XYZ file of C-alpha atoms in Angstrom:
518
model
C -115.582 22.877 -20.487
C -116.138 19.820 -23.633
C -113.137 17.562 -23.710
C -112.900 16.691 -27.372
C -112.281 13.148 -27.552
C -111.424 13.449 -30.882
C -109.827 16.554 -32.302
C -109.076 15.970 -35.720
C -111.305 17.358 -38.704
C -112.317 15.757 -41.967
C -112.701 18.918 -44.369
C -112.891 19.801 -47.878
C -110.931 21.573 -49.450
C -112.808 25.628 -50.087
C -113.355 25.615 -53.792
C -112.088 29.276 -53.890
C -112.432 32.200 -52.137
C -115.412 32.451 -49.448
C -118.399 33.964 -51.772
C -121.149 36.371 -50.259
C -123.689 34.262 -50.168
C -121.868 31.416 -48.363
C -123.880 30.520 -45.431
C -122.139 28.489 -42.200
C -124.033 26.052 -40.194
C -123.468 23.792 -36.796
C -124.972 20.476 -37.125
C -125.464 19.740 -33.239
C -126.280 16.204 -32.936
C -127.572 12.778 -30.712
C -128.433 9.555 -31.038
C -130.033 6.133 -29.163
C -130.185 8.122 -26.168
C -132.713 5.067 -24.411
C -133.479 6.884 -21.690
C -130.210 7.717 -20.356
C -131.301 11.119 -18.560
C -128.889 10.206 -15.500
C -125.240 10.003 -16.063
C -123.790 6.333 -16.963
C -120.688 4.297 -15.678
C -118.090 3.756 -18.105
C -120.392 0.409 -19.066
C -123.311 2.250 -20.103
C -125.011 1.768 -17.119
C -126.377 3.305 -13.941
C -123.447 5.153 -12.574
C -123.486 6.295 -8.931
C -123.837 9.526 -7.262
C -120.466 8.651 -5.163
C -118.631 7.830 -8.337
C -120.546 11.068 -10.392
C -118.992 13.418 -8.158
C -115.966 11.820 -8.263
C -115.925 12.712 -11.526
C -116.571 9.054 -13.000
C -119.432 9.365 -15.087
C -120.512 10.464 -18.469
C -123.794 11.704 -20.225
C -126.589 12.711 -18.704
C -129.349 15.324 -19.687
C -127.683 17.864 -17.291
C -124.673 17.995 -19.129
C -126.160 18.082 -22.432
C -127.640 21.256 -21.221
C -124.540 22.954 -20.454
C -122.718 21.437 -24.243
C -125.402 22.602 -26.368
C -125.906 25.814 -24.907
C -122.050 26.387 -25.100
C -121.746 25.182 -28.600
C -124.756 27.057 -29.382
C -123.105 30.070 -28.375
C -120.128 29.110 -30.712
C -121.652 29.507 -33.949
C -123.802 32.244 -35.741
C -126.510 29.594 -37.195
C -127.293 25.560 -35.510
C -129.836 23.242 -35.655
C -130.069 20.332 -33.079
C -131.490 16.843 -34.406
C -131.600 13.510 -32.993
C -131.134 10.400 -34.931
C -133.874 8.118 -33.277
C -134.023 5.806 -30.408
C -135.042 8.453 -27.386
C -136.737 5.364 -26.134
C -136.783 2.201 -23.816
C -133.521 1.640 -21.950
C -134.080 2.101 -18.386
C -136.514 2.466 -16.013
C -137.305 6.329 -16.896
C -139.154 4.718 -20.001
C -140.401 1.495 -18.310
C -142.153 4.232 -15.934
C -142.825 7.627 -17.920
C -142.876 5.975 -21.407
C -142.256 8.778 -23.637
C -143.434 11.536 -21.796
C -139.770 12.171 -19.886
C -137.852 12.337 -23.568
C -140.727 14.549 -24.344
C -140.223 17.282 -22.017
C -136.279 16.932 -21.784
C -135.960 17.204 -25.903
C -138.309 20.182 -25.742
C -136.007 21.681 -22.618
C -133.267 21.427 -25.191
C -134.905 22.866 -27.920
C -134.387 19.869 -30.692
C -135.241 20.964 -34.071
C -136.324 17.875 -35.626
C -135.978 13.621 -34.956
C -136.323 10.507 -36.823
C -138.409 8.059 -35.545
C -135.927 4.585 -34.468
C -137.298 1.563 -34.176
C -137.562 1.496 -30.454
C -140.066 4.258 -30.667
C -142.532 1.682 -31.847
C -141.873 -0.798 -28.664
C -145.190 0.279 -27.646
C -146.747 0.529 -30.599
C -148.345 3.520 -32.371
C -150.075 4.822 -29.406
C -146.977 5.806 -27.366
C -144.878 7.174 -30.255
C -148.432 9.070 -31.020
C -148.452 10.568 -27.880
C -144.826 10.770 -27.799
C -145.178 13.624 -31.155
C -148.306 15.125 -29.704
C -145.936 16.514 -27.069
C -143.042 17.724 -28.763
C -142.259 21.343 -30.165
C -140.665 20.140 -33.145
C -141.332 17.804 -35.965
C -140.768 13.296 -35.821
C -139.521 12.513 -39.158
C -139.806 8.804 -40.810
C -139.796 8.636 -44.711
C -139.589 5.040 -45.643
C -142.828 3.841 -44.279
C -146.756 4.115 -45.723
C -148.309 5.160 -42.468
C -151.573 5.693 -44.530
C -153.669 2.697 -42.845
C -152.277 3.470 -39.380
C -155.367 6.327 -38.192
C -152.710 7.291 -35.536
C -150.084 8.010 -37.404
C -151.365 8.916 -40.889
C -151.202 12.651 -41.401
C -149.221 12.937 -38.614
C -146.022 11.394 -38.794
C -144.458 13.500 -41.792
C -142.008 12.306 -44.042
C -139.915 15.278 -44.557
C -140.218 19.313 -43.598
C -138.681 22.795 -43.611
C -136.837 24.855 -41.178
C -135.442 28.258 -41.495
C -132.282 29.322 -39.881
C -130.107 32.415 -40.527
C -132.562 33.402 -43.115
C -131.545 29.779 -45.215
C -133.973 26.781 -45.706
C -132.738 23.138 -44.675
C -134.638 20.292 -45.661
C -134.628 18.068 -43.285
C -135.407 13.903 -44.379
C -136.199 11.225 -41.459
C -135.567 7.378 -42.150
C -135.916 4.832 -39.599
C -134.851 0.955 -40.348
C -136.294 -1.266 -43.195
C -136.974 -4.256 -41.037
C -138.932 -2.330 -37.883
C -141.563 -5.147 -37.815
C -139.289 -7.498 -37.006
C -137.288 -5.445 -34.080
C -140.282 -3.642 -32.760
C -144.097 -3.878 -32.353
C -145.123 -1.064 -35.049
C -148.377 -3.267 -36.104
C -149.779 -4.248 -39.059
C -150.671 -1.078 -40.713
C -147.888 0.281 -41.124
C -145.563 -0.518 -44.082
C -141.754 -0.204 -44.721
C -139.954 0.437 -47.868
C -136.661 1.037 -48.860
C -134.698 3.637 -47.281
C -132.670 5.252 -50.512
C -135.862 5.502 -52.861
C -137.561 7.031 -49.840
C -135.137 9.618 -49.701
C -134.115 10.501 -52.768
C -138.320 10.785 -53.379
C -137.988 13.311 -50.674
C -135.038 15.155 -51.637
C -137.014 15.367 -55.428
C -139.586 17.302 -53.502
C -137.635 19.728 -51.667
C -135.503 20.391 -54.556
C -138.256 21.353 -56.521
C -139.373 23.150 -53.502
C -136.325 25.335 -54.276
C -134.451 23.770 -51.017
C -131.227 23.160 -51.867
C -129.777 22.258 -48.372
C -131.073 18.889 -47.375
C -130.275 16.967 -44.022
C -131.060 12.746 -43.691
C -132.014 11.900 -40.125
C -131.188 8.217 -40.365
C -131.955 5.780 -38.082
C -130.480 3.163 -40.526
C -127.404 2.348 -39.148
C -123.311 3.463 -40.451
C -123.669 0.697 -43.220
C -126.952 1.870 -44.802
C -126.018 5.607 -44.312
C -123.099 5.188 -46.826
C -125.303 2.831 -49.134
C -128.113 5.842 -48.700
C -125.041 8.652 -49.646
C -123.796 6.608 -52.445
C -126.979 5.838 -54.421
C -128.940 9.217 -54.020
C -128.142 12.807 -55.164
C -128.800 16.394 -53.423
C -128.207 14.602 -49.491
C -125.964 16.674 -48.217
C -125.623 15.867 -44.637
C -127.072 12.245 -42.669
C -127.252 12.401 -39.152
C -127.157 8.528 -38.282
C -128.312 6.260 -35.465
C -129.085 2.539 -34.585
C -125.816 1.442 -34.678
C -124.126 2.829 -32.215
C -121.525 4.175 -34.061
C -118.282 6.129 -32.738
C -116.980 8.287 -35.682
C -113.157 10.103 -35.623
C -109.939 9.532 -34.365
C -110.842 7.382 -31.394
C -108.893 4.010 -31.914
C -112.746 2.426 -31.644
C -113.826 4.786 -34.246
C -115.191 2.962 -37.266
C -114.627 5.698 -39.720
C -113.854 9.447 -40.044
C -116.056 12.474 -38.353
C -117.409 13.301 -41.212
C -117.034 10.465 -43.216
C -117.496 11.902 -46.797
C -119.275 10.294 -49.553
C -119.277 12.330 -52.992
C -120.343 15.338 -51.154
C -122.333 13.892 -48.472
C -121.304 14.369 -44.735
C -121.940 11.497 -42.305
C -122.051 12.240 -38.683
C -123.191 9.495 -35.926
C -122.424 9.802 -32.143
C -122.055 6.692 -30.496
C -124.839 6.517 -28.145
C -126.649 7.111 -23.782
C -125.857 10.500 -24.206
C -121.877 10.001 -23.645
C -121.014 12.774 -26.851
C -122.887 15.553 -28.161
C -121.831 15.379 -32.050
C -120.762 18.950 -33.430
C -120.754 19.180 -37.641
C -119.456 22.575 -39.073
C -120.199 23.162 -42.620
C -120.145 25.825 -44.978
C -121.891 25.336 -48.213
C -121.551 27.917 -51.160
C -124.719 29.635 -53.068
C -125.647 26.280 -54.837
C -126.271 24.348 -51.864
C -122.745 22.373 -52.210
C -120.785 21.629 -49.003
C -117.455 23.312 -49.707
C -116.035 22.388 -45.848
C -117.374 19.947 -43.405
C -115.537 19.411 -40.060
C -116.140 18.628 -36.546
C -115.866 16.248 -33.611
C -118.424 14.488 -31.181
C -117.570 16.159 -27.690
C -117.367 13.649 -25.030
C -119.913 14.460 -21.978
C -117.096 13.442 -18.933
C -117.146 15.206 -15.606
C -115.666 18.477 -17.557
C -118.841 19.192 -18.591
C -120.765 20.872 -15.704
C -124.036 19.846 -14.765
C -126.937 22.119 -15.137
C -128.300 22.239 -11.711
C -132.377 23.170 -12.157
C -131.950 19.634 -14.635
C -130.363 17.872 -11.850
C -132.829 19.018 -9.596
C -135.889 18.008 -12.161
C -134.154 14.350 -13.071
C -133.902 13.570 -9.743
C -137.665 14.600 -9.327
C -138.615 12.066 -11.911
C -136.364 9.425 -10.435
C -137.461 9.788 -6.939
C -140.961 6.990 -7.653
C -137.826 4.306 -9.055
C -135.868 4.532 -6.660
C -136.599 1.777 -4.387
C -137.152 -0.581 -6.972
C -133.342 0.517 -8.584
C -131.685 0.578 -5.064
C -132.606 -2.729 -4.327
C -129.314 -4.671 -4.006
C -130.307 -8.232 -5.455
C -126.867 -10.027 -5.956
C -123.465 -9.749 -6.062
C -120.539 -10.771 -9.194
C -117.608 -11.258 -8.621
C -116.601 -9.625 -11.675
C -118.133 -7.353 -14.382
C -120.401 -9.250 -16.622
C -119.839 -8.306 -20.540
C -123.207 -6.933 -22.159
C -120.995 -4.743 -24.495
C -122.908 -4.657 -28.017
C -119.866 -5.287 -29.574
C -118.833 -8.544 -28.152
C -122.402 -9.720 -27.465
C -123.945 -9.166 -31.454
C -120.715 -10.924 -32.644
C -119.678 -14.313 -30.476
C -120.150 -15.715 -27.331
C -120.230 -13.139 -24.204
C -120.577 -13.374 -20.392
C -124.140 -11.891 -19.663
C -125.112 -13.864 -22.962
C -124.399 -16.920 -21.147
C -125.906 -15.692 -17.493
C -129.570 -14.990 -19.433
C -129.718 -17.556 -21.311
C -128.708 -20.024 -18.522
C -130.822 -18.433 -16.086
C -133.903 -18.838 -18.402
C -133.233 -22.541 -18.876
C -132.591 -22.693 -15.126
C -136.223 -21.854 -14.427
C -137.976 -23.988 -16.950
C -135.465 -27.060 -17.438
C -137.979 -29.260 -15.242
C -140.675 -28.907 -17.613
C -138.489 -30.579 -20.105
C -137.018 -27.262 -21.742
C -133.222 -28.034 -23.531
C -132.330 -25.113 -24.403
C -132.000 -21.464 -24.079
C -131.985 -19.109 -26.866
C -131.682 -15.556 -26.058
C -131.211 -12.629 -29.061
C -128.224 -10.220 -28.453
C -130.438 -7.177 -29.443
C -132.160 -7.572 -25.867
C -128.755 -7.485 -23.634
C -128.518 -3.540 -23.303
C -125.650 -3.308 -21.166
C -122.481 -4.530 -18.894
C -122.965 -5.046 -14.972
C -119.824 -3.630 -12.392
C -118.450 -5.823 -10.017
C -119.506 -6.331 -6.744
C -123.530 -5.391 -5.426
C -125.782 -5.867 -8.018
C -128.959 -3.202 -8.152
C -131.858 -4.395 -9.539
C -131.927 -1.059 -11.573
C -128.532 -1.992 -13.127
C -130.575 -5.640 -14.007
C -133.242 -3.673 -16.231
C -130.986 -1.563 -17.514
C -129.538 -5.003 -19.196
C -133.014 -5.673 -19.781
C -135.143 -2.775 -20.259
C -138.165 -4.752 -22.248
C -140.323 -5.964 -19.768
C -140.104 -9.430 -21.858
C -141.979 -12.522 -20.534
C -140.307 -16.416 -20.890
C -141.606 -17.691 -23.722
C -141.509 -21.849 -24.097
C -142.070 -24.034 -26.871
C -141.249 -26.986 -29.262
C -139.762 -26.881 -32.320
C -138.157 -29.709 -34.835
C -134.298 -29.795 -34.810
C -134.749 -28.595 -38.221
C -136.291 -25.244 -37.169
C -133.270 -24.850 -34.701
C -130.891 -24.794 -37.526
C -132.799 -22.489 -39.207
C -133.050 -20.709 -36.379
C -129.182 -20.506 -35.618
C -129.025 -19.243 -39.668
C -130.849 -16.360 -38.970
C -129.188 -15.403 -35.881
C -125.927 -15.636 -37.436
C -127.039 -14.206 -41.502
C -126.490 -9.984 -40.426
C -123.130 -10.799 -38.004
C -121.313 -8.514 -40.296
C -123.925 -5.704 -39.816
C -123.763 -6.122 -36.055
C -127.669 -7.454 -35.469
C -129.141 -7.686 -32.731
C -130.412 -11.584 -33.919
C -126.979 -12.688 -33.008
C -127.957 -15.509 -30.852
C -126.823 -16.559 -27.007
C -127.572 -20.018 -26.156
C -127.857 -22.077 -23.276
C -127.915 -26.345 -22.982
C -126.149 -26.332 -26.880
C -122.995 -25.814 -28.696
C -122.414 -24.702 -32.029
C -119.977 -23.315 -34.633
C -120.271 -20.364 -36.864
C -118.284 -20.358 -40.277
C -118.344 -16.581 -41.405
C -116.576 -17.282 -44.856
C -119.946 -18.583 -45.556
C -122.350 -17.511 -47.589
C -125.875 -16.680 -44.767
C -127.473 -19.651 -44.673
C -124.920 -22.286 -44.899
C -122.817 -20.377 -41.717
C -123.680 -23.098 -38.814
C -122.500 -26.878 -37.735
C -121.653 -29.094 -35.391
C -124.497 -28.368 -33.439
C -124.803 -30.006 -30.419
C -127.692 -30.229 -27.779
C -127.432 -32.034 -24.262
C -124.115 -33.428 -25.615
C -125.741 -35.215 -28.256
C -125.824 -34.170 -32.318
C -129.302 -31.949 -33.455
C -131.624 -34.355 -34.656
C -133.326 -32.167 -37.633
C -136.194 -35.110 -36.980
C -136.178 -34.664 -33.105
C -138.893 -32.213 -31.241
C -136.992 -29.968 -28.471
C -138.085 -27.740 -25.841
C -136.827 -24.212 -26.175
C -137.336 -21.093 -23.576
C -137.058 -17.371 -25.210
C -137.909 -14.258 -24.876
C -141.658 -13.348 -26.136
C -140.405 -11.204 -28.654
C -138.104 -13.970 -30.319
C -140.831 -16.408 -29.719
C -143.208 -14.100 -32.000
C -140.979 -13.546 -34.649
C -138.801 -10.590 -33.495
C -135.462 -10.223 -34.976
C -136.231 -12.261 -38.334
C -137.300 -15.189 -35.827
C -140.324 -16.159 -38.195
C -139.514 -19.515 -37.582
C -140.643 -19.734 -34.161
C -144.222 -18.353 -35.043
C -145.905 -21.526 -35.688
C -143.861 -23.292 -32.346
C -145.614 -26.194 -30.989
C -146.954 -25.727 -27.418
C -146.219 -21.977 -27.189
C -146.467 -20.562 -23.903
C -145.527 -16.831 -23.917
C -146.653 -15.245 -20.725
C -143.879 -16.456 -18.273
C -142.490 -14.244 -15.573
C -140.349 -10.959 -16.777
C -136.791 -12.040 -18.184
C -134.894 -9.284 -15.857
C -136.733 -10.727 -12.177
C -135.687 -14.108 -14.034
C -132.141 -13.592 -14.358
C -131.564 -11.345 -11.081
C -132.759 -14.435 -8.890
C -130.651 -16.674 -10.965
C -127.560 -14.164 -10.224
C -129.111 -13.824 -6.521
C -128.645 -18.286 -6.450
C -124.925 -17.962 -6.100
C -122.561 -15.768 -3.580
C -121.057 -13.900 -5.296
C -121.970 -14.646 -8.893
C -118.901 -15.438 -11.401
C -118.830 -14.641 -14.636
C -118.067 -16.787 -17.737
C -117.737 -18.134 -21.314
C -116.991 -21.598 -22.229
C -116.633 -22.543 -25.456
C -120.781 -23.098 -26.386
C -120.125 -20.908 -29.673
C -117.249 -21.396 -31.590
C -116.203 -18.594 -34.107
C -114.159 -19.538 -37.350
């Protein structure tokens, strides 16, 4: 059966006895899934089927089959929602684009989703095609989709379920800055996320709903700003950062974590827990207990075999392009989220090195790679080309261009201005050096920059390589719009970096010193 990784309960105390008309409800929850409908290693990746059997792996759509159903069967009244992000993250997406999550969310019978940010990576069309197959509804409240003709009366900002003959609003929000980490276009426009809900929750109240659940792909931080500066929320479902909530020594907060009366739930991410919220509220709509756990998906968890049977149906067209062994490390090279969006890591280094590698004879100094893009750790030993674009799922091209020395710093600024909120601007570099102060104020965080062993000239024109997504403003990059000489249609980033892994026998992993952390 579910091995609860975390046992312990955050409840509230039962403000008296247990009325009548209290009604009970199992919150049955996911989050950035990307595509992870095979089980993963231990790293988030591709995880074998030698090392699945041997009971190694985690996630995977086949378990979720077997948790849900089982916790389903556990409680009188449950909902299942997903907190955004069913998109891009392996080849299942590269391939199927949203047409896989479709039917697997459907096979699971989710009752409602926020859109994340990665559901625009494609633009409108894909996430339109994306809802236009789903049995339930895609949620974003914080954006005027009105100009958008695929989107606009559509994409719904709120709606109403019934279960166990009680209504549940249910809110989505996806993040504030999606035109800078995604391609959502120009028509449509994002707002803030608490005014967006608490317009929302005004509506259902009057409405007469007086249960109201925040799908919020906004990230741990926001979610508490969102719980602290609205009223009537009584449950957000959260998303985009990753977060681990409970008792785990990684956790970074409580499962719930309670604000006023406001439950909030996130599940790490890939699939690896199913997140289970039980709450009773009384006759007013007031959560009067709130407890729970998100159930880790390890090898206790049995496998539904007809999903088995269909994943590996889908998979059977990638396989030859993920089986292909293309190098070999001599240790595992760190993607981790964690270390990668907050200092210098190893596959940081191996990208960004391996893009300057393939450019540096047409006078490129220096690599600049954005942490949001590195999607995962690689094992030691073979390397699979399938574990390469699982790193780097985004099918980005090598961007190069000029900039002054004074764009650079401004540059570095903005990679280093959201460290505390764990961004994915975080910047690894190749061919420079610099230091990050972080008792300074954003803006003023970055020195001692150094480029081919020489001090940044703020006067001095350099050659840069990137990813086309930096190179076009991605990740608050706006500075690299107006580049000189930009050249964004180079070969993809992931063949890039698995023949510069594939140039050395075995590979070896490393940091050096090229960003220095005060």
């Amino acid at each position: 059966m579910i091995s609860r990784m975390m046992t312990t309960t955050c409840a509230l105390a039962v403000m008296g006895s247990m009325a009548a008309a209290d009604y009970s409800l199992t919150i049955l929850h996911t989050n950035d899934f990307h595509a992870r409908f095979e089980p993963i290693s231990r790293f988030d990746s591709g995880c074998s089927a030698e090392d699945n059997a041997a009971g190694e792996c985690f996630g995977g759509t086949a378990r979720l089959v077997t948790a849900i159903a089982d916790a389903r069967a556990r409680t009188n009244n449950s909902i299942l929602v997903d907190g955004g992000d069913q998109f891009q993250g392996t080849l299942f997406y590269t391939y199927y684009k949203g047409a896989a999550a479709a039917e697997f969310m459907n096979k699971l019978g989710y009752d409602g989703m926020t859109v994340g940010n990665h559901e625009f990576d494609d633009g409108p069309e894909v996430l339109r095609g994306f809802m236009d197959s789903v049995q339930f509804p895609v949620l974003m409240s914080n954006a005027d989709v009105s100009a958008e003709p695929l989107l606009a009366d559509t994409l719904m900002k709120s709606t109403v379920i019934e279960r166990g003959g009680e209504q549940i609003g249910m809110i989505g929000l996806t993040p504030e800055n999606t035109d800078e980490l995604a391609s959502p276009g120009p028509n449509v426009v994002f707002s803030d996320p608490a005014a967006a809900v608490q317009a929302e929750v005004d509506k259902l109240t009057e409405m007469g709903v007086n249960k109201i659940v925040v799908l919020s792909h906004s990230g741990y931080g926001v979610d508490l700003d969102v719980a602290a500066n609205t009223t009537g929320v009584d449950v957000i479902v959260g998303g985009h950062t990753n977060t681990l909530l409970g008792d785990d020594e990684n956790a970074a907060g409580p499962y719930p974590t309670m604000v006023g009366d406001t439950a909030i739930v996130q599940a790490y991410a890939y699939g690896k827990f199913l997140g289970e919220l039980n709450i009773t509220f009384d006759d007013e709509g007031v959560i009067t207990e709130a407890a729970g756990a998100p159930l880790l998906m390890d090898a206790s968890v049995t496998e539904d075999a007809a999903t088995v049977a269909r994943v590996a149906e889908l998979a059977a067209p990638l396989d030859e392009i993920r089986q292909q062994v293309v190098a070999e490390t001599s240790a595992s090279i760190d993607g981790d989220r964690s270390v990668c969006r907050a200092m210098e890591c190893s596959m940081g280094n191996l990208i960004a090195d391996a893009m300057l590698e393939r450019v540096r004879d047409q006078g490129i100094q220096i690599g600049f790679q954005n942490s949001g893009g590195i999607r995962a750790s690689i094992d030691a030993g073979e390397v699979t080309m399938g574990e390469v674009l699982t790193v780097l799922p985004f099918q980005n091209t090598l961007s190069t261009f000029q900039v002054t020395g004074a764009t650079m710093i401004a540059a570095l600024e903005n990679g280093v201005s959201q460290h505390e909120d764990g961004s994915g601007r975080f910047p690894q570099v190749s061919g420079m050096s610099f230091t990050v102060d972080l008792s300074q104020e954003p803006g003023s965080r970055i020195s001692d920059i150094m480029i081919g062993g020489e001090p940044i000239d703020p006067d001095a024109v350099y050659g840069v390589v990137s990813n086309n997504f930096v190179r076009n403003g991605g990740d608050g990059y706006s500075m690299f719009e107006d580049a000189m000489n930009a050249y964004d249609f180079g070969p993809d980033l992931a063949d890039v970096t698995a023949e510069f892994i594939a140039e050395s026998a075995p590979y070896q992993p490393y940091t050096d010193g090229r960003i220095t952390m005060k």
